[in-house]
Amino acid sequence: MKLLWILYIKLLLLASINALPNITSCNSLGLIDKSKILAICETIQCNVSPDSQVYYPLDLNYSSTISHYAISSTNFSVCSVVPCTAEDLSIIIKIIGVNRVPFGIKSGGHSLNPGFSSTGGIQISMQCFSQVNYNPNDETVDVGPGLVWDDVYKQLQPYNVTVVGGRVVGVGVGGFLLGGGYSWKSNQYGLSIDTILEYELVTPNGTIVNVNNQTYPDLYFGLKGGLNNFGIVTNFKMRAFPQGQVYGGILLYTVVVINDLVNAIVTFQTNNQDPKAQILCDFTSLANSFDINIIAFYDAPTAPPNTFDVFTSILHEGQLETQSYLSLVQASPVSFTNNMR
């Protein structure tokens, strides 16, 4: 089966090279260098619809399309392409494939690794794919890869439902879902990939397909943790789950209590048997200070007695309280270090 799958991918890549689309050339292309990449950017601009955009370094919108949470993972691309339809994305990937130029695909830009979602070639920003469509009849949600998870939760909150997504602010939908996805809900429902029912995918040869366990079962399996190796996803159809208020918050500690806190974390990890209870520990060095925070989460308005006592019994600041799921996610301090790593 694996051999067949590898052969299938090779055929897709071969097709992407040989299946030349009806593309209007705007420039004569020479060696693959920045001048050629610039010409390819202009070719893309000539062939996509007015809905989609191509930005260059001097354009006002360029910076936002290449920026990342970690400044170390931001590369300066020759141009940034913002497709707004799957059809335009298909045209873009065909042009890139024919000309064999480097490219990167950016969802929320939360990756810490240079080159994972950035490039010195052609940057593809998925920001236009920002749909959140809840279907109460089959209890599913269509989610676009151009969003961050706090935006998804905000749009679902009026329906009292949620999806199995990211735990802190600023995490992009695309990379998170294609990489696996640990969530506050994972102890109850599994990884985020376990709750994805269907993908809309633009394959390496530009074909737009709906991938599920019936249409393309091997590809469906490959997308569950296979990152961006099998194409570019333009929509995730996910299971929706009921969501009421939750209990939790952030507890802040100084380095003085680090030994007690580490022991408390080990105790909680060893003894907790409640799938609704989770913690997230963060060690942060900022402005010559070293702080530790614990984000505690319980998936109900109140937690059973003693659930988080091993943490609240240690000297700390902050409190645990009943709040919305969105509020707890937004309270995470991750954004404080934006562009500082």
PDB file of C-alpha atoms in Angstrom, residues 49-308:
ATOM      1  CA  SER A  49      -8.915  36.599 -11.073  1.00  0.00           C
ATOM      2  CA  PRO A  50      -9.342  40.120  -9.625  1.00  0.00           C
ATOM      3  CA  ASP A  51     -10.374  38.471  -6.344  1.00  0.00           C
ATOM      4  CA  SER A  52      -6.782  37.392  -5.701  1.00  0.00           C
ATOM      5  CA  GLN A  53      -3.794  39.658  -5.162  1.00  0.00           C
ATOM      6  CA  VAL A  54      -0.035  39.726  -5.654  1.00  0.00           C
ATOM      7  CA  TYR A  55       2.004  41.967  -3.350  1.00  0.00           C
ATOM      8  CA  TYR A  56       5.608  43.128  -3.622  1.00  0.00           C
ATOM      9  CA  PRO A  57       7.998  44.359  -0.906  1.00  0.00           C
ATOM     10  CA  LEU A  58       7.056  48.029  -1.325  1.00  0.00           C
ATOM     11  CA  ASP A  59       3.297  47.337  -1.119  1.00  0.00           C
ATOM     12  CA  LEU A  60       1.554  48.238   2.141  1.00  0.00           C
ATOM     13  CA  ASN A  61      -0.025  44.775   2.488  1.00  0.00           C
ATOM     14  CA  TYR A  62       3.191  42.853   1.860  1.00  0.00           C
ATOM     15  CA  SER A  63       4.449  42.767   5.467  1.00  0.00           C
ATOM     16  CA  SER A  64       1.288  41.256   6.933  1.00  0.00           C
ATOM     17  CA  THR A  65       1.331  38.426   4.396  1.00  0.00           C
ATOM     18  CA  ILE A  66       4.860  37.267   5.286  1.00  0.00           C
ATOM     19  CA  SER A  67       5.009  38.049   9.032  1.00  0.00           C
ATOM     20  CA  HIS A  68       5.294  35.233  11.579  1.00  0.00           C
ATOM     21  CA  TYR A  69       4.921  34.872  15.331  1.00  0.00           C
ATOM     22  CA  ALA A  70       8.674  34.264  15.578  1.00  0.00           C
ATOM     23  CA  ILE A  71      10.668  36.901  13.764  1.00  0.00           C
ATOM     24  CA  SER A  72      13.380  34.293  13.155  1.00  0.00           C
ATOM     25  CA  SER A  73      11.044  32.317  10.881  1.00  0.00           C
ATOM     26  CA  THR A  74      10.093  35.252   8.645  1.00  0.00           C
ATOM     27  CA  ASN A  75      11.730  35.282   5.215  1.00  0.00           C
ATOM     28  CA  PHE A  76      11.427  38.083   2.683  1.00  0.00           C
ATOM     29  CA  SER A  77       9.852  36.640  -0.449  1.00  0.00           C
ATOM     30  CA  VAL A  78      10.159  38.141  -3.913  1.00  0.00           C
ATOM     31  CA  CYS A  79       6.385  38.495  -3.884  1.00  0.00           C
ATOM     32  CA  SER A  80       3.445  37.405  -1.790  1.00  0.00           C
ATOM     33  CA  VAL A  81       0.439  35.842  -3.480  1.00  0.00           C
ATOM     34  CA  VAL A  82      -2.975  35.935  -1.805  1.00  0.00           C
ATOM     35  CA  PRO A  83      -5.376  33.560  -3.594  1.00  0.00           C
ATOM     36  CA  CYS A  84      -9.028  34.004  -2.722  1.00  0.00           C
ATOM     37  CA  THR A  85     -10.514  31.025  -4.584  1.00  0.00           C
ATOM     38  CA  ALA A  86      -9.459  27.414  -4.948  1.00  0.00           C
ATOM     39  CA  GLU A  87      -9.460  27.945  -8.722  1.00  0.00           C
ATOM     40  CA  ASP A  88      -6.932  30.783  -8.458  1.00  0.00           C
ATOM     41  CA  LEU A  89      -4.807  28.713  -6.104  1.00  0.00           C
ATOM     42  CA  SER A  90      -4.859  25.945  -8.715  1.00  0.00           C
ATOM     43  CA  ILE A  91      -3.528  28.370 -11.336  1.00  0.00           C
ATOM     44  CA  ILE A  92      -0.835  29.585  -8.942  1.00  0.00           C
ATOM     45  CA  ILE A  93       0.420  26.123  -8.048  1.00  0.00           C
ATOM     46  CA  LYS A  94       0.493  25.125 -11.731  1.00  0.00           C
ATOM     47  CA  ILE A  95       2.647  28.140 -12.598  1.00  0.00           C
ATOM     48  CA  ILE A  96       4.961  27.475  -9.663  1.00  0.00           C
ATOM     49  CA  GLY A  97       5.192  23.780 -10.557  1.00  0.00           C
ATOM     50  CA  VAL A  98       5.959  24.373 -14.223  1.00  0.00           C
ATOM     51  CA  ASN A  99       8.723  26.842 -13.383  1.00  0.00           C
ATOM     52  CA  ARG A 100      10.102  24.897 -10.395  1.00  0.00           C
ATOM     53  CA  VAL A 101      10.513  27.950  -8.152  1.00  0.00           C
ATOM     54  CA  PRO A 102      10.722  27.866  -4.342  1.00  0.00           C
ATOM     55  CA  PHE A 103       7.532  28.744  -2.501  1.00  0.00           C
ATOM     56  CA  GLY A 104       6.053  28.732   0.988  1.00  0.00           C
ATOM     57  CA  ILE A 105       2.494  28.416   2.292  1.00  0.00           C
ATOM     58  CA  LYS A 106       1.440  30.497   5.286  1.00  0.00           C
ATOM     59  CA  SER A 107      -1.688  29.973   7.373  1.00  0.00           C
ATOM     60  CA  GLY A 108      -1.418  31.744  10.738  1.00  0.00           C
ATOM     61  CA  GLY A 109       2.365  32.030  10.711  1.00  0.00           C
ATOM     62  CA  HIS A 110       2.892  30.473  14.147  1.00  0.00           C
ATOM     63  CA  SER A 111       5.651  28.071  13.063  1.00  0.00           C
ATOM     64  CA  LEU A 112       8.993  28.692  14.757  1.00  0.00           C
ATOM     65  CA  ASN A 113      10.980  27.009  11.984  1.00  0.00           C
ATOM     66  CA  PRO A 114      12.439  29.076   9.113  1.00  0.00           C
ATOM     67  CA  GLY A 115      11.260  27.706   5.786  1.00  0.00           C
ATOM     68  CA  PHE A 116       8.311  25.738   7.166  1.00  0.00           C
ATOM     69  CA  SER A 117       5.831  28.420   6.072  1.00  0.00           C
ATOM     70  CA  SER A 118       8.159  31.063   4.664  1.00  0.00           C
ATOM     71  CA  THR A 119      10.414  31.395   1.638  1.00  0.00           C
ATOM     72  CA  GLY A 120      12.698  33.676  -0.286  1.00  0.00           C
ATOM     73  CA  GLY A 121      10.759  32.753  -3.420  1.00  0.00           C
ATOM     74  CA  ILE A 122       6.974  33.078  -3.752  1.00  0.00           C
ATOM     75  CA  GLN A 123       4.958  33.303  -0.547  1.00  0.00           C
ATOM     76  CA  ILE A 124       1.388  31.988  -0.674  1.00  0.00           C
ATOM     77  CA  SER A 125      -0.743  33.549   2.055  1.00  0.00           C
ATOM     78  CA  MET A 126      -3.996  31.712   2.786  1.00  0.00           C
ATOM     79  CA  GLN A 127      -5.594  34.677   4.581  1.00  0.00           C
ATOM     80  CA  CYS A 128      -8.548  34.890   2.174  1.00  0.00           C
ATOM     81  CA  PHE A 129      -9.732  31.415   3.172  1.00  0.00           C
ATOM     82  CA  SER A 130     -11.329  32.643   6.391  1.00  0.00           C
ATOM     83  CA  GLN A 131     -14.671  30.842   6.361  1.00  0.00           C
ATOM     84  CA  VAL A 132     -16.336  29.469   9.505  1.00  0.00           C
ATOM     85  CA  ASN A 133     -19.645  27.860   8.510  1.00  0.00           C
ATOM     86  CA  TYR A 134     -21.555  25.885  11.121  1.00  0.00           C
ATOM     87  CA  ASN A 135     -24.092  23.324   9.883  1.00  0.00           C
ATOM     88  CA  PRO A 136     -26.410  22.330  12.766  1.00  0.00           C
ATOM     89  CA  ASN A 137     -28.091  19.587  10.718  1.00  0.00           C
ATOM     90  CA  ASP A 138     -25.030  17.349  10.566  1.00  0.00           C
ATOM     91  CA  GLU A 139     -23.098  19.065  13.394  1.00  0.00           C
ATOM     92  CA  THR A 140     -20.109  20.008  11.267  1.00  0.00           C
ATOM     93  CA  VAL A 141     -18.096  23.175  10.735  1.00  0.00           C
ATOM     94  CA  ASP A 142     -16.281  24.267   7.587  1.00  0.00           C
ATOM     95  CA  VAL A 143     -13.095  26.040   8.655  1.00  0.00           C
ATOM     96  CA  GLY A 144     -10.690  27.914   6.401  1.00  0.00           C
ATOM     97  CA  PRO A 145      -6.895  27.673   6.780  1.00  0.00           C
ATOM     98  CA  GLY A 146      -6.480  31.451   6.763  1.00  0.00           C
ATOM     99  CA  LEU A 147      -7.733  31.820  10.344  1.00  0.00           C
ATOM    100  CA  VAL A 148      -6.243  31.585  13.812  1.00  0.00           C
ATOM    101  CA  TRP A 149      -8.116  29.484  16.354  1.00  0.00           C
ATOM    102  CA  ASP A 150      -9.317  32.301  18.588  1.00  0.00           C
ATOM    103  CA  ASP A 151     -11.155  33.737  15.554  1.00  0.00           C
ATOM    104  CA  VAL A 152     -12.784  30.347  14.932  1.00  0.00           C
ATOM    105  CA  TYR A 153     -13.975  30.049  18.542  1.00  0.00           C
ATOM    106  CA  LYS A 154     -15.323  33.599  18.465  1.00  0.00           C
ATOM    107  CA  GLN A 155     -17.520  32.853  15.453  1.00  0.00           C
ATOM    108  CA  LEU A 156     -18.780  29.555  16.920  1.00  0.00           C
ATOM    109  CA  GLN A 157     -19.512  30.894  20.412  1.00  0.00           C
ATOM    110  CA  PRO A 158     -23.063  32.148  19.594  1.00  0.00           C
ATOM    111  CA  TYR A 159     -23.998  28.574  18.597  1.00  0.00           C
ATOM    112  CA  ASN A 160     -22.645  27.069  21.854  1.00  0.00           C
ATOM    113  CA  VAL A 161     -20.423  24.697  19.895  1.00  0.00           C
ATOM    114  CA  THR A 162     -16.712  24.400  19.250  1.00  0.00           C
ATOM    115  CA  VAL A 163     -14.184  22.286  17.376  1.00  0.00           C
ATOM    116  CA  VAL A 164     -11.066  20.485  18.535  1.00  0.00           C
ATOM    117  CA  GLY A 165      -8.539  23.235  17.857  1.00  0.00           C
ATOM    118  CA  GLY A 166      -5.635  25.187  19.341  1.00  0.00           C
ATOM    119  CA  ARG A 167      -5.191  26.033  23.011  1.00  0.00           C
ATOM    120  CA  VAL A 168      -3.674  29.525  22.835  1.00  0.00           C
ATOM    121  CA  VAL A 169      -4.057  32.704  20.796  1.00  0.00           C
ATOM    122  CA  GLY A 170      -2.452  33.223  17.417  1.00  0.00           C
ATOM    123  CA  VAL A 171      -2.103  29.602  16.303  1.00  0.00           C
ATOM    124  CA  GLY A 172      -3.003  29.128  12.642  1.00  0.00           C
ATOM    125  CA  VAL A 173      -5.617  26.615  11.546  1.00  0.00           C
ATOM    126  CA  GLY A 174      -3.702  25.143   8.602  1.00  0.00           C
ATOM    127  CA  GLY A 175      -0.412  24.047  10.129  1.00  0.00           C
ATOM    128  CA  PHE A 176      -2.092  22.962  13.354  1.00  0.00           C
ATOM    129  CA  LEU A 177      -4.609  20.672  11.635  1.00  0.00           C
ATOM    130  CA  LEU A 178      -2.134  19.193   9.163  1.00  0.00           C
ATOM    131  CA  GLY A 179       0.376  18.469  11.916  1.00  0.00           C
ATOM    132  CA  GLY A 180      -1.921  16.612  14.323  1.00  0.00           C
ATOM    133  CA  GLY A 181      -3.284  19.101  16.798  1.00  0.00           C
ATOM    134  CA  TYR A 182      -3.274  18.856  20.593  1.00  0.00           C
ATOM    135  CA  SER A 183      -6.328  20.620  22.030  1.00  0.00           C
ATOM    136  CA  TRP A 184      -7.992  21.296  25.371  1.00  0.00           C
ATOM    137  CA  LYS A 185     -10.548  18.776  24.103  1.00  0.00           C
ATOM    138  CA  SER A 186      -8.084  16.051  23.039  1.00  0.00           C
ATOM    139  CA  ASN A 187      -8.454  13.905  26.161  1.00  0.00           C
ATOM    140  CA  GLN A 188     -12.154  13.602  25.308  1.00  0.00           C
ATOM    141  CA  TYR A 189     -12.197  13.529  21.509  1.00  0.00           C
ATOM    142  CA  GLY A 190      -8.659  12.762  20.337  1.00  0.00           C
ATOM    143  CA  LEU A 191      -6.299  14.867  18.262  1.00  0.00           C
ATOM    144  CA  SER A 192      -7.752  17.492  15.966  1.00  0.00           C
ATOM    145  CA  ILE A 193      -7.008  15.295  12.942  1.00  0.00           C
ATOM    146  CA  ASP A 194      -9.324  12.652  14.415  1.00  0.00           C
ATOM    147  CA  THR A 195     -12.261  15.054  14.035  1.00  0.00           C
ATOM    148  CA  ILE A 196     -11.675  16.117  10.409  1.00  0.00           C
ATOM    149  CA  LEU A 197     -14.260  14.579   8.088  1.00  0.00           C
ATOM    150  CA  GLU A 198     -13.207  16.061   4.743  1.00  0.00           C
ATOM    151  CA  TYR A 199     -10.585  18.259   3.107  1.00  0.00           C
ATOM    152  CA  GLU A 200     -10.906  20.458   0.036  1.00  0.00           C
ATOM    153  CA  LEU A 201      -7.450  20.085  -1.492  1.00  0.00           C
ATOM    154  CA  VAL A 202      -5.512  21.561  -4.389  1.00  0.00           C
ATOM    155  CA  THR A 203      -3.126  18.774  -5.416  1.00  0.00           C
ATOM    156  CA  PRO A 204       0.431  19.303  -6.765  1.00  0.00           C
ATOM    157  CA  ASN A 205      -0.865  19.247 -10.357  1.00  0.00           C
ATOM    158  CA  GLY A 206      -3.555  21.838  -9.587  1.00  0.00           C
ATOM    159  CA  THR A 207      -6.539  19.485  -9.416  1.00  0.00           C
ATOM    160  CA  ILE A 208      -9.185  20.473  -6.864  1.00  0.00           C
ATOM    161  CA  VAL A 209     -10.548  17.456  -4.991  1.00  0.00           C
ATOM    162  CA  ASN A 210     -12.722  16.758  -1.952  1.00  0.00           C
ATOM    163  CA  VAL A 211     -10.865  14.200   0.128  1.00  0.00           C
ATOM    164  CA  ASN A 212     -12.640  11.970   2.629  1.00  0.00           C
ATOM    165  CA  ASN A 213     -12.487   8.354   3.732  1.00  0.00           C
ATOM    166  CA  GLN A 214     -14.673   7.269   0.805  1.00  0.00           C
ATOM    167  CA  THR A 215     -13.314   9.328  -2.098  1.00  0.00           C
ATOM    168  CA  TYR A 216      -9.550   9.055  -1.523  1.00  0.00           C
ATOM    169  CA  PRO A 217      -8.958   6.946   1.609  1.00  0.00           C
ATOM    170  CA  ASP A 218      -5.154   6.794   1.291  1.00  0.00           C
ATOM    171  CA  LEU A 219      -4.860  10.533   0.721  1.00  0.00           C
ATOM    172  CA  TYR A 220      -7.295  11.139   3.588  1.00  0.00           C
ATOM    173  CA  PHE A 221      -4.993   9.103   5.819  1.00  0.00           C
ATOM    174  CA  GLY A 222      -1.901  10.926   4.552  1.00  0.00           C
ATOM    175  CA  LEU A 223      -3.348  14.353   5.309  1.00  0.00           C
ATOM    176  CA  LYS A 224      -3.806  13.377   8.950  1.00  0.00           C
ATOM    177  CA  GLY A 225      -0.385  14.488  10.131  1.00  0.00           C
ATOM    178  CA  GLY A 226       1.302  14.672   6.716  1.00  0.00           C
ATOM    179  CA  LEU A 227       1.686  18.464   6.868  1.00  0.00           C
ATOM    180  CA  ASN A 228       1.687  20.190   3.446  1.00  0.00           C
ATOM    181  CA  ASN A 229       3.300  17.348   1.501  1.00  0.00           C
ATOM    182  CA  PHE A 230       0.170  16.307  -0.401  1.00  0.00           C
ATOM    183  CA  GLY A 231      -1.184  19.639  -1.599  1.00  0.00           C
ATOM    184  CA  ILE A 232      -2.747  22.809  -0.220  1.00  0.00           C
ATOM    185  CA  VAL A 233      -5.932  22.531   1.841  1.00  0.00           C
ATOM    186  CA  THR A 234      -8.524  25.256   1.280  1.00  0.00           C
ATOM    187  CA  ASN A 235     -11.231  23.941   3.632  1.00  0.00           C
ATOM    188  CA  PHE A 236     -11.456  21.595   6.612  1.00  0.00           C
ATOM    189  CA  LYS A 237     -14.817  20.012   7.427  1.00  0.00           C
ATOM    190  CA  MET A 238     -14.724  19.217  11.140  1.00  0.00           C
ATOM    191  CA  ARG A 239     -17.017  17.695  13.740  1.00  0.00           C
ATOM    192  CA  ALA A 240     -18.691  20.209  16.041  1.00  0.00           C
ATOM    193  CA  PHE A 241     -19.072  19.541  19.760  1.00  0.00           C
ATOM    194  CA  PRO A 242     -21.274  21.241  22.378  1.00  0.00           C
ATOM    195  CA  GLN A 243     -19.453  23.931  24.333  1.00  0.00           C
ATOM    196  CA  GLY A 244     -20.649  25.711  27.450  1.00  0.00           C
ATOM    197  CA  GLN A 245     -18.688  27.636  30.026  1.00  0.00           C
ATOM    198  CA  VAL A 246     -15.419  26.250  31.351  1.00  0.00           C
ATOM    199  CA  TYR A 247     -13.444  26.587  34.556  1.00  0.00           C
ATOM    200  CA  GLY A 248      -9.816  27.643  34.659  1.00  0.00           C
ATOM    201  CA  GLY A 249      -7.361  30.454  34.172  1.00  0.00           C
ATOM    202  CA  ILE A 250      -3.706  31.390  34.459  1.00  0.00           C
ATOM    203  CA  LEU A 251      -1.602  30.997  37.593  1.00  0.00           C
ATOM    204  CA  LEU A 252       1.713  32.882  37.644  1.00  0.00           C
ATOM    205  CA  TYR A 253       4.772  31.739  39.593  1.00  0.00           C
ATOM    206  CA  THR A 254       8.302  32.995  40.195  1.00  0.00           C
ATOM    207  CA  VAL A 255      11.442  30.938  39.840  1.00  0.00           C
ATOM    208  CA  VAL A 256      11.660  30.698  43.652  1.00  0.00           C
ATOM    209  CA  VAL A 257       9.001  27.960  43.685  1.00  0.00           C
ATOM    210  CA  ILE A 258      10.194  26.097  40.598  1.00  0.00           C
ATOM    211  CA  ASN A 259      11.020  22.865  42.444  1.00  0.00           C
ATOM    212  CA  ASP A 260       7.620  22.724  44.139  1.00  0.00           C
ATOM    213  CA  LEU A 261       5.921  23.517  40.847  1.00  0.00           C
ATOM    214  CA  VAL A 262       7.764  20.820  38.906  1.00  0.00           C
ATOM    215  CA  ASN A 263       6.772  18.289  41.563  1.00  0.00           C
ATOM    216  CA  ALA A 264       3.158  19.482  41.318  1.00  0.00           C
ATOM    217  CA  ILE A 265       3.185  19.018  37.537  1.00  0.00           C
ATOM    218  CA  VAL A 266       4.491  15.468  37.908  1.00  0.00           C
ATOM    219  CA  THR A 267       1.863  14.715  40.552  1.00  0.00           C
ATOM    220  CA  PHE A 268      -0.952  16.037  38.372  1.00  0.00           C
ATOM    221  CA  GLN A 269       0.290  14.145  35.320  1.00  0.00           C
ATOM    222  CA  THR A 270       0.577  10.917  37.301  1.00  0.00           C
ATOM    223  CA  ASN A 271      -2.686  11.047  39.223  1.00  0.00           C
ATOM    224  CA  ASN A 272      -5.210  12.892  37.060  1.00  0.00           C
ATOM    225  CA  GLN A 273      -7.792  10.504  35.580  1.00  0.00           C
ATOM    226  CA  ASP A 274     -10.388  13.101  34.547  1.00  0.00           C
ATOM    227  CA  PRO A 275     -10.392  13.667  30.746  1.00  0.00           C
ATOM    228  CA  LYS A 276     -11.963  17.099  31.237  1.00  0.00           C
ATOM    229  CA  ALA A 277      -9.003  18.368  33.285  1.00  0.00           C
ATOM    230  CA  GLN A 278      -5.801  19.619  31.653  1.00  0.00           C
ATOM    231  CA  ILE A 279      -2.924  21.982  32.295  1.00  0.00           C
ATOM    232  CA  LEU A 280      -0.424  23.744  30.063  1.00  0.00           C
ATOM    233  CA  CYS A 281       2.881  24.842  31.577  1.00  0.00           C
ATOM    234  CA  ASP A 282       4.996  27.641  30.111  1.00  0.00           C
ATOM    235  CA  PHE A 283       8.479  28.773  31.162  1.00  0.00           C
ATOM    236  CA  THR A 284       9.049  32.327  29.911  1.00  0.00           C
ATOM    237  CA  SER A 285      12.137  34.526  29.922  1.00  0.00           C
ATOM    238  CA  LEU A 286      11.211  38.123  29.170  1.00  0.00           C
ATOM    239  CA  ALA A 287      12.870  41.462  29.993  1.00  0.00           C
ATOM    240  CA  ASN A 288      15.525  39.892  32.236  1.00  0.00           C
ATOM    241  CA  SER A 289      12.928  38.029  34.283  1.00  0.00           C
ATOM    242  CA  PHE A 290      12.057  34.356  34.401  1.00  0.00           C
ATOM    243  CA  ASP A 291       8.443  33.434  35.041  1.00  0.00           C
ATOM    244  CA  ILE A 292       6.377  30.278  34.968  1.00  0.00           C
ATOM    245  CA  ASN A 293       2.689  30.082  34.250  1.00  0.00           C
ATOM    246  CA  ILE A 294       0.190  27.284  34.457  1.00  0.00           C
ATOM    247  CA  ILE A 295      -2.951  27.461  32.343  1.00  0.00           C
ATOM    248  CA  ALA A 296      -5.531  25.242  34.034  1.00  0.00           C
ATOM    249  CA  PHE A 297      -8.579  24.015  32.109  1.00  0.00           C
ATOM    250  CA  TYR A 298     -11.664  22.091  33.119  1.00  0.00           C
ATOM    251  CA  ASP A 299     -14.393  21.468  30.551  1.00  0.00           C
ATOM    252  CA  ALA A 300     -17.369  22.407  32.734  1.00  0.00           C
ATOM    253  CA  PRO A 301     -18.470  25.528  34.651  1.00  0.00           C
ATOM    254  CA  THR A 302     -16.926  24.131  37.845  1.00  0.00           C
ATOM    255  CA  ALA A 303     -14.249  21.562  38.579  1.00  0.00           C
ATOM    256  CA  PRO A 304     -14.540  18.801  41.177  1.00  0.00           C
ATOM    257  CA  PRO A 305     -12.954  19.682  44.544  1.00  0.00           C
ATOM    258  CA  ASN A 306      -9.167  19.367  44.730  1.00  0.00           C
ATOM    259  CA  THR A 307      -8.708  19.084  40.943  1.00  0.00           C
ATOM    260  CA  PHE A 308      -6.037  21.796  40.811  1.00  0.00           C
TER     261      PHE A 308
END
